PDB file of C-alpha atoms in Angstrom:
ATOM      1  CA  MET P   1      90.188 104.619  63.750  1.00  0.00           C
ATOM      2  CA  SER P   2      87.592 103.247  66.291  1.00  0.00           C
ATOM      3  CA  ASP P   3      84.758 105.866  65.671  1.00  0.00           C
ATOM      4  CA  THR P   4      82.198 105.399  63.373  1.00  0.00           C
ATOM      5  CA  LYS P   5      81.161 107.908  60.920  1.00  0.00           C
ATOM      6  CA  LYS P   6      78.149 108.502  58.678  1.00  0.00           C
ATOM      7  CA  PHE P   7      79.094 108.551  55.083  1.00  0.00           C
ATOM      8  CA  LEU P   8      76.696 109.637  52.574  1.00  0.00           C
ATOM      9  CA  TYR P   9      77.658 108.706  48.743  1.00  0.00           C
ATOM     10  CA  VAL P  10      75.738 110.902  46.384  1.00  0.00           C
ATOM     11  CA  ASN P  11      75.436 109.627  42.751  1.00  0.00           C
ATOM     12  CA  ARG P  12      74.294 112.091  40.181  1.00  0.00           C
ATOM     13  CA  LYS P  13      75.198 111.015  36.689  1.00  0.00           C
ATOM     14  CA  ALA P  14      74.463 108.505  34.369  1.00  0.00           C
ATOM     15  CA  PRO P  15      76.064 105.148  34.520  1.00  0.00           C
ATOM     16  CA  TYR P  16      77.941 105.192  31.401  1.00  0.00           C
ATOM     17  CA  GLY P  17      78.610 108.657  29.884  1.00  0.00           C
ATOM     18  CA  THR P  18      81.150 109.185  32.233  1.00  0.00           C
ATOM     19  CA  VAL P  19      83.371 106.954  34.709  1.00  0.00           C
ATOM     20  CA  TYR P  20      81.821 108.651  37.934  1.00  0.00           C
ATOM     21  CA  ALA P  21      79.200 105.773  38.476  1.00  0.00           C
ATOM     22  CA  LEU P  22      81.677 103.111  38.310  1.00  0.00           C
ATOM     23  CA  GLU P  23      84.351 104.501  40.374  1.00  0.00           C
ATOM     24  CA  SER P  24      81.778 105.795  42.995  1.00  0.00           C
ATOM     25  CA  LEU P  25      81.121 102.059  43.341  1.00  0.00           C
ATOM     26  CA  GLU P  26      84.442 101.010  43.664  1.00  0.00           C
ATOM     27  CA  VAL P  27      84.925 103.557  46.301  1.00  0.00           C
ATOM     28  CA  VAL P  28      81.616 102.237  48.291  1.00  0.00           C
ATOM     29  CA  LEU P  29      83.008  98.653  47.782  1.00  0.00           C
ATOM     30  CA  ILE P  30      86.604  99.462  49.234  1.00  0.00           C
ATOM     31  CA  GLY P  31      84.636 101.838  52.105  1.00  0.00           C
ATOM     32  CA  ALA P  32      82.261  99.096  53.010  1.00  0.00           C
ATOM     33  CA  ALA P  33      85.299  97.278  54.778  1.00  0.00           C
ATOM     34  CA  PHE P  34      85.576 100.072  57.410  1.00  0.00           C
ATOM     35  CA  GLU P  35      82.543  99.587  59.110  1.00  0.00           C
ATOM     36  CA  GLN P  36      81.182 102.885  58.844  1.00  0.00           C
ATOM     37  CA  ASP P  37      77.664 103.893  58.833  1.00  0.00           C
ATOM     38  CA  VAL P  38      77.038 104.100  54.835  1.00  0.00           C
ATOM     39  CA  GLN P  39      74.168 105.448  53.204  1.00  0.00           C
ATOM     40  CA  LEU P  40      73.573 105.789  49.226  1.00  0.00           C
ATOM     41  CA  LEU P  41      71.660 108.752  47.437  1.00  0.00           C
ATOM     42  CA  PHE P  42      70.854 108.430  43.775  1.00  0.00           C
ATOM     43  CA  MET P  43      69.469 111.670  42.116  1.00  0.00           C
ATOM     44  CA  ASP P  44      69.458 113.742  38.922  1.00  0.00           C
ATOM     45  CA  ASP P  45      70.839 111.298  36.146  1.00  0.00           C
ATOM     46  CA  GLY P  46      72.204 109.067  38.782  1.00  0.00           C
ATOM     47  CA  VAL P  47      68.887 107.289  39.040  1.00  0.00           C
ATOM     48  CA  PHE P  48      69.793 105.424  35.804  1.00  0.00           C
ATOM     49  CA  GLN P  49      72.559 103.553  37.530  1.00  0.00           C
ATOM     50  CA  ILE P  50      70.122 101.455  39.114  1.00  0.00           C
ATOM     51  CA  ALA P  51      67.678 101.211  36.346  1.00  0.00           C
ATOM     52  CA  LYS P  52      66.608  97.660  35.590  1.00  0.00           C
ATOM     53  CA  GLY P  53      67.669  95.808  32.482  1.00  0.00           C
ATOM     54  CA  GLN P  54      71.011  97.565  31.455  1.00  0.00           C
ATOM     55  CA  ASP P  55      72.579  96.094  28.438  1.00  0.00           C
ATOM     56  CA  THR P  56      75.912  97.737  27.466  1.00  0.00           C
ATOM     57  CA  GLY P  57      77.004  94.760  24.739  1.00  0.00           C
ATOM     58  CA  GLU P  58      76.596  96.724  21.848  1.00  0.00           C
ATOM     59  CA  ALA P  59      78.650  99.827  23.649  1.00  0.00           C
ATOM     60  CA  GLU P  60      81.182  97.835  24.315  1.00  0.00           C
ATOM     61  CA  MET P  61      81.455  98.670  28.020  1.00  0.00           C
ATOM     62  CA  LYS P  62      81.299  96.481  31.286  1.00  0.00           C
ATOM     63  CA  ASN P  63      77.618  96.430  32.451  1.00  0.00           C
ATOM     64  CA  PHE P  64      78.470  96.962  36.294  1.00  0.00           C
ATOM     65  CA  SER P  65      74.868  97.362  37.536  1.00  0.00           C
ATOM     66  CA  PRO P  66      74.708  93.491  39.101  1.00  0.00           C
ATOM     67  CA  THR P  67      77.303  94.874  41.641  1.00  0.00           C
ATOM     68  CA  TYR P  68      74.430  97.040  43.329  1.00  0.00           C
ATOM     69  CA  SER P  69      72.417  94.092  44.148  1.00  0.00           C
ATOM     70  CA  ALA P  70      75.460  92.823  45.972  1.00  0.00           C
ATOM     71  CA  LEU P  71      75.670  96.050  48.258  1.00  0.00           C
ATOM     72  CA  GLY P  72      73.352  94.245  50.612  1.00  0.00           C
ATOM     73  CA  ASP P  73      75.966  91.520  51.239  1.00  0.00           C
ATOM     74  CA  TYR P  74      78.462  94.456  52.210  1.00  0.00           C
ATOM     75  CA  GLU P  75      75.978  95.670  54.887  1.00  0.00           C
ATOM     76  CA  VAL P  76      75.191  98.811  52.683  1.00  0.00           C
ATOM     77  CA  THR P  77      71.472  98.584  52.958  1.00  0.00           C
ATOM     78  CA  LYS P  78      70.204 102.349  52.805  1.00  0.00           C
ATOM     79  CA  MET P  79      69.686 103.620  49.394  1.00  0.00           C
ATOM     80  CA  TYR P  80      67.766 106.522  49.074  1.00  0.00           C
ATOM     81  CA  VAL P  81      66.281 107.537  45.635  1.00  0.00           C
ATOM     82  CA  ASP P  82      65.229 111.192  44.707  1.00  0.00           C
ATOM     83  CA  LYS P  83      61.233 110.758  43.844  1.00  0.00           C
ATOM     84  CA  GLN P  84      61.480 113.957  41.862  1.00  0.00           C
ATOM     85  CA  SER P  85      64.721 112.919  39.929  1.00  0.00           C
ATOM     86  CA  LEU P  86      62.448 109.767  38.848  1.00  0.00           C
ATOM     87  CA  GLU P  87      59.462 111.451  38.204  1.00  0.00           C
ATOM     88  CA  GLU P  88      61.221 114.288  36.106  1.00  0.00           C
ATOM     89  CA  ARG P  89      62.668 111.339  33.970  1.00  0.00           C
ATOM     90  CA  GLY P  90      59.101 109.371  33.782  1.00  0.00           C
ATOM     91  CA  LEU P  91      60.483 106.481  36.070  1.00  0.00           C
ATOM     92  CA  THR P  92      58.908 104.670  38.833  1.00  0.00           C
ATOM     93  CA  LEU P  93      60.032 102.566  41.609  1.00  0.00           C
ATOM     94  CA  ASP P  94      59.134  99.584  39.318  1.00  0.00           C
ATOM     95  CA  ASP P  95      61.755 100.728  36.821  1.00  0.00           C
ATOM     96  CA  LEU P  96      64.752 100.202  39.165  1.00  0.00           C
ATOM     97  CA  ILE P  97      66.645  97.032  40.306  1.00  0.00           C
ATOM     98  CA  HIS P  98      64.842  95.675  43.065  1.00  0.00           C
ATOM     99  CA  LEU P  99      67.513  96.210  45.787  1.00  0.00           C
ATOM    100  CA  THR P 100      67.461  94.150  48.861  1.00  0.00           C
ATOM    101  CA  TYR P 101      69.195  93.096  51.996  1.00  0.00           C
ATOM    102  CA  GLU P 102      68.839  90.202  54.707  1.00  0.00           C
ATOM    103  CA  ASP P 103      68.121  92.278  58.243  1.00  0.00           C
ATOM    104  CA  GLU P 104      70.438  90.373  60.443  1.00  0.00           C
ATOM    105  CA  ASP P 105      68.400  91.880  63.531  1.00  0.00           C
ATOM    106  CA  ASP P 106      65.067  90.505  62.185  1.00  0.00           C
ATOM    107  CA  ASP P 107      65.627  87.030  61.838  1.00  0.00           C
ATOM    108  CA  TYR P 108      67.301  87.610  58.244  1.00  0.00           C
ATOM    109  CA  ALA P 109      64.220  88.784  56.596  1.00  0.00           C
ATOM    110  CA  GLU P 110      64.608  90.027  53.418  1.00  0.00           C
ATOM    111  CA  LYS P 111      64.056  94.020  53.408  1.00  0.00           C
ATOM    112  CA  ASP P 112      63.967  96.368  50.566  1.00  0.00           C
ATOM    113  CA  SER P 113      67.008  98.577  50.480  1.00  0.00           C
ATOM    114  CA  ILE P 114      65.627 101.484  48.483  1.00  0.00           C
ATOM    115  CA  ARG P 115      63.628 104.156  49.887  1.00  0.00           C
ATOM    116  CA  LEU P 116      62.280 106.946  47.884  1.00  0.00           C
ATOM    117  CA  VAL P 117      62.496 110.336  49.459  1.00  0.00           C
ATOM    118  CA  SER P 118      61.626 113.922  48.935  1.00  0.00           C
ATOM    119  CA  ARG P 119      64.111 116.907  48.110  1.00  0.00           C
ATOM    120  CA  GLU P 120      63.139 118.089  52.028  1.00  0.00           C
ATOM    121  CA  GLU P 121      64.165 114.668  53.340  1.00  0.00           C
ATOM    122  CA  ILE P 122      67.431 114.815  51.392  1.00  0.00           C
ATOM    123  CA  ALA P 123      68.184 117.842  53.005  1.00  0.00           C
ATOM    124  CA  ALA P 124      67.562 116.469  56.467  1.00  0.00           C
ATOM    125  CA  LEU P 125      69.892 113.273  55.117  1.00  0.00           C
ATOM    126  CA  MET P 126      72.563 115.879  54.235  1.00  0.00           C
ATOM    127  CA  GLU P 127      72.486 117.461  57.418  1.00  0.00           C
ATOM    128  CA  GLU P 128      72.970 114.697  59.350  1.00  0.00           C
ATOM    129  CA  GLN P 129      76.365 112.963  57.675  1.00  0.00           C
ATOM    130  CA  ASP P 130      79.683 113.653  58.747  1.00  0.00           C
ATOM    131  CA  VAL P 131      81.308 112.632  55.441  1.00  0.00           C
ATOM    132  CA  ILE P 132      79.623 113.492  52.119  1.00  0.00           C
ATOM    133  CA  LEU P 133      81.141 112.218  48.909  1.00  0.00           C
ATOM    134  CA  SER P 134      79.597 113.391  45.678  1.00  0.00           C
ATOM    135  CA  PHE P 135      79.872 111.689  42.240  1.00  0.00           C
TER     136      PHE P 135
ATOM    137  CA  MET N   1      90.701 122.208  61.603  1.00  0.00           C
ATOM    138  CA  LYS N   2      91.993 118.906  60.013  1.00  0.00           C
ATOM    139  CA  PHE N   3      91.222 118.654  56.408  1.00  0.00           C
ATOM    140  CA  THR N   4      91.154 115.974  53.882  1.00  0.00           C
ATOM    141  CA  ILE N   5      90.959 117.114  50.333  1.00  0.00           C
ATOM    142  CA  GLN N   6      89.595 114.871  47.046  1.00  0.00           C
ATOM    143  CA  ILE N   7      90.218 116.267  43.512  1.00  0.00           C
ATOM    144  CA  ASN N   8      88.195 114.453  41.238  1.00  0.00           C
ATOM    145  CA  GLU N   9      89.387 116.362  37.951  1.00  0.00           C
ATOM    146  CA  GLY N  10      92.345 116.665  35.719  1.00  0.00           C
ATOM    147  CA  PRO N  11      94.861 119.519  35.408  1.00  0.00           C
ATOM    148  CA  TYR N  12      94.170 122.688  32.938  1.00  0.00           C
ATOM    149  CA  GLN N  13      90.715 120.727  31.600  1.00  0.00           C
ATOM    150  CA  HIS N  14      89.033 121.557  34.701  1.00  0.00           C
ATOM    151  CA  GLN N  15      89.294 124.184  37.634  1.00  0.00           C
ATOM    152  CA  ALA N  16      89.330 121.472  40.327  1.00  0.00           C
ATOM    153  CA  SER N  17      92.683 121.057  40.625  1.00  0.00           C
ATOM    154  CA  ASP N  18      93.449 124.723  40.854  1.00  0.00           C
ATOM    155  CA  THR N  19      90.965 125.702  43.390  1.00  0.00           C
ATOM    156  CA  ALA N  20      91.854 122.766  45.778  1.00  0.00           C
ATOM    157  CA  TYR N  21      95.676 123.912  45.464  1.00  0.00           C
ATOM    158  CA  GLN N  22      94.694 127.441  46.380  1.00  0.00           C
ATOM    159  CA  PHE N  23      92.141 125.977  49.035  1.00  0.00           C
ATOM    160  CA  THR N  24      95.051 123.908  50.588  1.00  0.00           C
ATOM    161  CA  LYS N  25      97.682 126.499  50.160  1.00  0.00           C
ATOM    162  CA  ALA N  26      95.138 128.999  52.145  1.00  0.00           C
ATOM    163  CA  ALA N  27      94.299 126.113  54.772  1.00  0.00           C
ATOM    164  CA  LEU N  28      97.856 125.871  55.673  1.00  0.00           C
ATOM    165  CA  GLU N  29      98.749 129.678  56.009  1.00  0.00           C
ATOM    166  CA  LYS N  30      95.886 129.820  58.382  1.00  0.00           C
ATOM    167  CA  GLY N  31      97.433 127.178  60.461  1.00  0.00           C
ATOM    168  CA  HIS N  32      95.123 124.416  59.526  1.00  0.00           C
ATOM    169  CA  GLU N  33      96.148 120.689  58.907  1.00  0.00           C
ATOM    170  CA  ILE N  34      95.851 118.816  55.807  1.00  0.00           C
ATOM    171  CA  PHE N  35      95.667 115.543  56.685  1.00  0.00           C
ATOM    172  CA  ARG N  36      95.855 113.925  53.217  1.00  0.00           C
ATOM    173  CA  VAL N  37      95.267 115.235  49.612  1.00  0.00           C
ATOM    174  CA  PHE N  38      93.377 112.468  47.618  1.00  0.00           C
ATOM    175  CA  PHE N  39      93.260 112.303  43.803  1.00  0.00           C
ATOM    176  CA  TYR N  40      90.794 110.414  42.103  1.00  0.00           C
ATOM    177  CA  HIS N  41      89.121 110.210  38.659  1.00  0.00           C
ATOM    178  CA  ASP N  42      90.739 112.119  36.301  1.00  0.00           C
ATOM    179  CA  GLY N  43      91.998 113.704  38.857  1.00  0.00           C
ATOM    180  CA  VAL N  44      95.038 111.240  39.173  1.00  0.00           C
ATOM    181  CA  ASN N  45      96.226 113.113  35.822  1.00  0.00           C
ATOM    182  CA  ASN N  46      97.698 115.777  38.422  1.00  0.00           C
ATOM    183  CA  ALA N  47     100.461 113.441  39.417  1.00  0.00           C
ATOM    184  CA  THR N  48     102.389 112.771  35.904  1.00  0.00           C
ATOM    185  CA  ARG N  49     105.621 114.507  35.966  1.00  0.00           C
ATOM    186  CA  LEU N  50     105.473 114.608  31.841  1.00  0.00           C
ATOM    187  CA  THR N  51     103.217 117.517  32.174  1.00  0.00           C
ATOM    188  CA  SER N  52     104.927 120.247  30.047  1.00  0.00           C
ATOM    189  CA  PRO N  53     102.632 123.377  30.085  1.00  0.00           C
ATOM    190  CA  PRO N  54     103.545 126.488  28.282  1.00  0.00           C
ATOM    191  CA  GLN N  55     106.247 128.402  29.813  1.00  0.00           C
ATOM    192  CA  ASP N  56     103.918 131.495  30.730  1.00  0.00           C
ATOM    193  CA  ASP N  57     101.247 129.239  32.541  1.00  0.00           C
ATOM    194  CA  ARG N  58     101.293 127.720  36.021  1.00  0.00           C
ATOM    195  CA  ASN N  59     102.507 124.263  36.114  1.00  0.00           C
ATOM    196  CA  VAL N  60      99.751 122.472  38.062  1.00  0.00           C
ATOM    197  CA  VAL N  61     101.867 119.386  38.859  1.00  0.00           C
ATOM    198  CA  ASN N  62     104.906 121.119  39.894  1.00  0.00           C
ATOM    199  CA  ARG N  63     102.875 123.500  42.087  1.00  0.00           C
ATOM    200  CA  TRP N  64     101.516 120.291  44.063  1.00  0.00           C
ATOM    201  CA  SER N  65     104.959 118.812  44.155  1.00  0.00           C
ATOM    202  CA  ALA N  66     106.386 122.277  45.928  1.00  0.00           C
ATOM    203  CA  LEU N  67     103.582 122.469  48.401  1.00  0.00           C
ATOM    204  CA  ALA N  68     103.907 118.812  49.346  1.00  0.00           C
ATOM    205  CA  GLU N  69     107.741 119.261  49.843  1.00  0.00           C
ATOM    206  CA  LYS N  70     107.088 122.447  51.592  1.00  0.00           C
ATOM    207  CA  HIS N  71     104.331 121.446  53.766  1.00  0.00           C
ATOM    208  CA  ASN N  72     105.021 117.549  54.142  1.00  0.00           C
ATOM    209  CA  LEU N  73     101.743 116.921  52.458  1.00  0.00           C
ATOM    210  CA  ASP N  74     100.511 113.352  51.821  1.00  0.00           C
ATOM    211  CA  LEU N  75      99.621 113.579  48.176  1.00  0.00           C
ATOM    212  CA  VAL N  76      97.923 110.162  47.480  1.00  0.00           C
ATOM    213  CA  VAL N  77      97.046 108.870  43.902  1.00  0.00           C
ATOM    214  CA  CYS N  78      94.167 106.194  43.840  1.00  0.00           C
ATOM    215  CA  VAL N  79      95.968 102.859  42.289  1.00  0.00           C
ATOM    216  CA  ALA N  80      92.580 101.722  40.417  1.00  0.00           C
ATOM    217  CA  ALA N  81      92.162 105.165  38.687  1.00  0.00           C
ATOM    218  CA  ALA N  82      95.790 105.425  38.105  1.00  0.00           C
ATOM    219  CA  GLN N  83      96.075 102.316  36.261  1.00  0.00           C
ATOM    220  CA  ARG N  84      93.309 102.888  34.139  1.00  0.00           C
ATOM    221  CA  ARG N  85      94.605 106.335  33.051  1.00  0.00           C
ATOM    222  CA  GLY N  86      98.414 105.185  32.642  1.00  0.00           C
ATOM    223  CA  ILE N  87      99.726 106.726  35.781  1.00  0.00           C
ATOM    224  CA  ALA N  88     102.486 104.922  37.388  1.00  0.00           C
ATOM    225  CA  ASP N  89     105.453 104.850  39.828  1.00  0.00           C
ATOM    226  CA  ALA N  90     108.502 102.517  39.273  1.00  0.00           C
ATOM    227  CA  ASP N  91     106.852  99.815  41.272  1.00  0.00           C
ATOM    228  CA  GLU N  92     103.488  99.857  39.596  1.00  0.00           C
ATOM    229  CA  ALA N  93     105.202  99.953  36.247  1.00  0.00           C
ATOM    230  CA  LYS N  94     107.032  96.805  36.844  1.00  0.00           C
ATOM    231  CA  ARG N  95     104.236  95.172  38.274  1.00  0.00           C
ATOM    232  CA  ASN N  96     102.068  95.860  35.053  1.00  0.00           C
ATOM    233  CA  GLY N  97     105.001  95.110  32.842  1.00  0.00           C
ATOM    234  CA  LYS N  98     105.086  98.742  31.624  1.00  0.00           C
ATOM    235  CA  ASP N  99     108.334 100.010  30.063  1.00  0.00           C
ATOM    236  CA  ALA N 100     108.078 103.643  31.674  1.00  0.00           C
ATOM    237  CA  ASP N 101     106.851 105.094  34.946  1.00  0.00           C
ATOM    238  CA  ASN N 102     105.795 108.891  35.192  1.00  0.00           C
ATOM    239  CA  LEU N 103     104.647 109.687  38.776  1.00  0.00           C
ATOM    240  CA  ALA N 104     105.804 113.230  39.914  1.00  0.00           C
ATOM    241  CA  PRO N 105     107.763 113.786  43.170  1.00  0.00           C
ATOM    242  CA  GLY N 106     105.712 114.189  46.410  1.00  0.00           C
ATOM    243  CA  PHE N 107     102.985 111.906  45.202  1.00  0.00           C
ATOM    244  CA  ARG N 108     102.449 108.225  45.987  1.00  0.00           C
ATOM    245  CA  ILE N 109     100.109 105.376  44.667  1.00  0.00           C
ATOM    246  CA  SER N 110      97.822 103.660  46.973  1.00  0.00           C
ATOM    247  CA  GLY N 111      94.411 102.435  47.578  1.00  0.00           C
ATOM    248  CA  LEU N 112      90.532 103.844  48.021  1.00  0.00           C
ATOM    249  CA  GLY N 113      90.873 102.807  51.631  1.00  0.00           C
ATOM    250  CA  GLN N 114      93.143 106.134  51.957  1.00  0.00           C
ATOM    251  CA  LEU N 115      90.387 108.062  51.009  1.00  0.00           C
ATOM    252  CA  ILE N 116      87.824 106.418  53.372  1.00  0.00           C
ATOM    253  CA  GLU N 117      90.379 107.078  56.174  1.00  0.00           C
ATOM    254  CA  GLY N 118      90.970 110.571  55.152  1.00  0.00           C
ATOM    255  CA  GLY N 119      86.998 111.004  55.495  1.00  0.00           C
ATOM    256  CA  ILE N 120      87.217 109.475  58.961  1.00  0.00           C
ATOM    257  CA  GLN N 121      90.301 110.750  60.284  1.00  0.00           C
ATOM    258  CA  ALA N 122      89.663 114.714  59.328  1.00  0.00           C
ATOM    259  CA  ASP N 123      87.318 117.169  60.546  1.00  0.00           C
ATOM    260  CA  ARG N 124      86.099 118.259  57.128  1.00  0.00           C
ATOM    261  CA  LEU N 125      86.323 115.993  53.750  1.00  0.00           C
ATOM    262  CA  VAL N 126      86.214 118.804  51.031  1.00  0.00           C
ATOM    263  CA  VAL N 127      85.668 117.518  47.443  1.00  0.00           C
ATOM    264  CA  PHE N 128      86.561 119.429  44.449  1.00  0.00           C
ATOM    265  CA  GLY N 129      85.219 118.426  40.891  1.00  0.00           C
ATOM    266  CA  ASP N 130      82.182 118.692  38.501  1.00  0.00           C
TER     267      ASP N 130
END
């Protein structure tokens, strides 16, 4: 397993209505150990997975949103968000968790992980992947 | 071509496992290789031998077991997803202090690394689910 492939995780569902988001995150965390070229894409209701200020207390479910902030430490640094999905839901970049990573090639400068992309850019992104896991 | 198959939905409730089965069978008949079939999310419910569908319907679980035996398939059930949903082999049942196990023949329980490895090793990873 010496070869590196481009992996894209496509997250399309809201975080707590179904288990897909949580179990997708579990794949990303395990997958990080395999040193592949990893990208995450949030679109449709998946953009709510990284919404700020999640509180699941009264729903008696585990709030796993803090884990997204740790992904930078796992060298998962490319998080694409579909601009149109945000707009359709009345959200902006400011409504999302501020996800960052330390760039070891740039004196560990803190950089933003989230990149807003258009549907056309998403098509191009998908085109260049070896493996697409859709959740 | 070498395929890894991922199944994300349970039997009967959803078509994913049926379609994945037909795809896998057709690929094998055409001479392709199935590197692994990985069961995730509710897909782990395809691996319980306690399934008892009506006689006049297909048996989704037995069908996978039979295909695995015929073609020496590697049917892998995600351990974390299986634990949440009560799918266990004898070792898992013992480890978690349960009084029963239910893993069907031909399946094995392992970690998510098996899915990633499947993505790396295969020419195509094909996901069946919603």
